[in-house]
Tab-separated table of C-alpha atoms in Angstrom:
chain	number	residue	atom	x	y	z
L	1	MET	CA	33.293	-15.613	29.906
L	2	SER	CA	32.688	-13.236	32.449
L	3	ASN	CA	29.456	-12.558	33.904
L	4	THR	CA	30.025	-8.721	34.763
L	5	LYS	CA	27.079	-6.415	34.376
L	6	SER	CA	28.356	-5.210	31.273
L	7	ASP	CA	28.302	-8.837	29.874
L	8	THR	CA	24.234	-9.349	30.666
L	9	TYR	CA	21.350	-8.632	29.054
L	10	GLU	CA	19.788	-5.875	29.769
L	11	GLY	CA	16.369	-5.873	27.116
L	12	PHE	CA	14.880	-3.081	24.981
L	13	SER	CA	15.628	0.995	25.765
L	14	ALA	CA	12.515	3.037	27.157
L	15	GLU	CA	12.832	4.209	23.953
L	16	GLU	CA	12.489	0.875	21.987
L	17	ARG	CA	9.341	-0.467	24.576
L	18	ALA	CA	7.729	2.976	23.028
L	19	ALA	CA	8.216	2.293	19.802
L	20	MET	CA	7.338	-0.896	19.498
L	21	LYS	CA	3.979	0.151	21.484
L	22	ASP	CA	3.297	2.465	19.136
L	23	HIS	CA	3.749	-0.058	16.408
L	24	ALA	CA	0.865	-1.799	17.982
L	25	LYS	CA	-1.903	1.394	18.321
L	26	GLU	CA	-1.075	1.745	14.819
L	27	GLN	CA	-1.336	-1.379	14.145
L	28	LYS	CA	-4.806	-1.926	16.057
L	29	ALA	CA	-5.870	1.688	14.539
L	30	ALA	CA	-5.179	0.579	10.617
L	31	ALA	CA	-7.446	-2.504	11.513
L	32	ARG	CA	-10.343	-0.633	12.679
L	33	ARG	CA	-10.441	1.605	9.638
L	34	GLY	CA	-13.282	1.068	7.113
L	35	SER	CA	-12.016	1.359	3.622
L	36	LYS	CA	-9.137	2.267	1.777
L	37	ALA	CA	-9.269	5.682	1.115
L	38	ASP	CA	-10.369	6.250	4.658
L	39	LYS	CA	-7.479	3.860	5.901
L	40	GLU	CA	-5.166	5.745	4.005
L	41	ALA	CA	-6.033	9.537	4.743
L	42	GLN	CA	-6.603	8.554	8.493
L	43	ALA	CA	-3.110	7.355	7.986
L	44	GLU	CA	-1.607	10.720	6.952
L	45	GLN	CA	-3.838	12.670	9.573
L	46	ASP	CA	-1.854	10.292	12.297
L	47	LEU	CA	1.238	11.102	10.727
L	48	LEU	CA	1.210	14.865	10.309
L	49	ALA	CA	-0.170	15.039	14.156
L	50	LYS	CA	2.716	12.893	15.139
L	51	ILE	CA	4.853	15.051	13.356
L	52	ALA	CA	3.265	18.152	14.803
L	53	GLU	CA	4.058	17.306	18.124
L	54	MET	CA	8.212	17.299	17.433
L	55	ASP	CA	10.358	19.506	18.940
L	56	ASP	CA	10.931	22.691	16.946
L	57	SER	CA	14.336	21.537	14.845
L	58	ASP	CA	12.566	17.858	14.149
L	59	ARG	CA	9.604	18.899	13.059
L	60	VAL	CA	10.920	21.371	10.976
L	61	MET	CA	13.195	18.583	9.339
L	62	ALA	CA	9.813	16.524	9.124
L	63	GLU	CA	7.590	18.913	7.311
L	64	ARG	CA	10.189	18.918	5.150
L	65	VAL	CA	10.602	15.573	4.452
L	66	HIS	CA	6.841	15.041	3.807
L	67	ALA	CA	6.655	17.338	1.144
L	68	VAL	CA	9.726	16.274	-0.617
L	69	VAL	CA	8.522	12.729	-0.494
L	70	THR	CA	5.074	13.190	-1.031
L	71	ALA	CA	5.986	15.310	-4.297
L	72	SER	CA	8.903	13.303	-5.906
L	73	ALA	CA	6.810	9.830	-5.217
L	74	PRO	CA	2.844	10.321	-4.954
L	75	GLN	CA	2.400	6.565	-4.992
L	76	LEU	CA	3.512	6.317	-1.998
L	77	THR	CA	1.295	6.693	1.224
L	78	PRO	CA	2.080	8.327	4.155
L	79	LYS	CA	1.820	6.409	7.049
L	80	LEU	CA	2.983	6.487	11.125
L	81	TRP	CA	5.410	3.118	11.751
L	82	TYR	CA	6.790	2.692	14.843
L	83	GLY	CA	5.776	6.005	15.659
L	84	MET	CA	7.251	7.562	12.653
L	85	PRO	CA	6.528	8.849	9.831
L	86	ALA	CA	6.747	6.387	7.013
L	87	TYR	CA	5.674	6.250	3.364
L	88	ALA	CA	4.851	2.634	1.682
L	89	LEU	CA	4.272	1.399	-0.978
L	90	ASP	CA	2.098	-2.120	-1.444
L	91	GLY	CA	1.734	-1.854	2.456
L	92	LYS	CA	5.550	-2.195	2.654
L	93	VAL	CA	7.539	0.536	4.065
L	94	VAL	CA	9.830	1.965	1.417
L	95	CYS	CA	11.371	5.198	3.933
L	96	PHE	CA	11.034	6.504	7.042
L	97	PHE	CA	12.077	9.399	8.883
L	98	GLN	CA	13.961	9.656	12.136
L	99	SER	CA	13.066	12.120	14.658
L	100	ALA	CA	16.319	13.268	16.893
L	101	ALA	CA	14.423	12.686	20.431
L	102	LYS	CA	12.668	9.418	19.550
L	103	PHE	CA	15.991	7.196	20.119
L	104	LYS	CA	17.946	10.518	22.168
L	105	ALA	CA	20.703	11.505	19.041
L	106	ARG	CA	22.145	14.270	18.055
L	107	TYR	CA	20.862	14.065	14.479
L	108	ALA	CA	17.531	13.227	12.348
L	109	THR	CA	18.095	9.939	10.250
L	110	LEU	CA	16.093	8.977	6.726
L	111	GLY	CA	15.844	5.694	6.619
L	112	PHE	CA	15.333	3.072	4.070
L	113	ASN	CA	13.940	-0.471	4.510
L	114	ASP	CA	14.360	-3.303	2.083
L	115	PRO	CA	11.811	-2.500	-0.510
L	116	ALA	CA	13.829	0.869	-2.080
L	117	LYS	CA	16.048	-0.136	-5.376
L	118	LEU	CA	18.797	1.771	-3.597
L	119	ASP	CA	21.580	-0.979	-4.973
L	120	GLU	CA	24.855	-0.228	-5.650
L	121	GLY	CA	26.772	-3.092	-6.703
L	122	SER	CA	28.070	-4.829	-3.813
L	123	MET	CA	27.190	-2.193	-0.796
L	124	TRP	CA	25.097	0.904	-0.383
L	125	ALA	CA	23.764	3.044	2.152
L	126	THR	CA	20.457	3.063	3.857
L	127	GLY	CA	20.079	5.368	6.514
L	128	PHE	CA	21.151	9.180	6.095
L	129	ALA	CA	22.247	11.610	8.842
L	130	LEU	CA	20.116	14.902	8.819
L	131	ALA	CA	21.118	17.983	10.438
L	132	LYS	CA	19.176	20.217	8.571
L	133	VAL	CA	17.313	20.092	5.514
L	134	THR	CA	18.631	22.633	3.161
L	135	PRO	CA	17.442	23.264	-0.381
L	136	GLU	CA	20.853	21.002	-2.072
L	137	VAL	CA	19.486	18.229	0.882
L	138	GLU	CA	16.011	18.190	-0.366
L	139	GLU	CA	17.537	17.561	-4.167
L	140	ARG	CA	19.460	14.552	-2.958
L	141	ILE	CA	15.912	13.461	-0.878
L	142	ALA	CA	13.814	13.919	-4.384
L	143	ALA	CA	16.293	11.788	-6.063
L	144	LEU	CA	16.809	9.064	-3.114
L	145	VAL	CA	12.999	8.537	-2.651
L	146	LYS	CA	12.696	8.513	-6.542
L	147	GLN	CA	15.492	6.199	-7.586
L	148	ALA	CA	13.902	3.722	-4.507
L	149	VAL	CA	10.434	3.908	-5.762
L	150	SER	CA	11.742	2.942	-9.337
């Protein structure tokens, strides 16, 4: 095996390191909060503040995703997860919104983690590219979120 520059491990990208730092801050902030209700209320405020900081197109999509997810699955708790808007059930993140700018991608992503019940046979999707959130996309998101928590 050659030892060229392309063969060497460069470590985490700046974006990945920033996401890990965000996660550490989120964990520390959550540990300092009082009651469960206080924690949930502050977590949603943190999520909404993070959405407000996003670039225009990401912000518009994140606002729509937030509205659809909270209406479709009110049992999910909004929170930040690695600096991204996320929605948890019993403390476990079910789904999240990753802005395009977060990792310098050409599209935003709606992702689902292991607790999401999206199983379809032996293989199923857990991530969906979002270029814009249309009424049809909102319907698809609502259906996915409802399935994820069923």
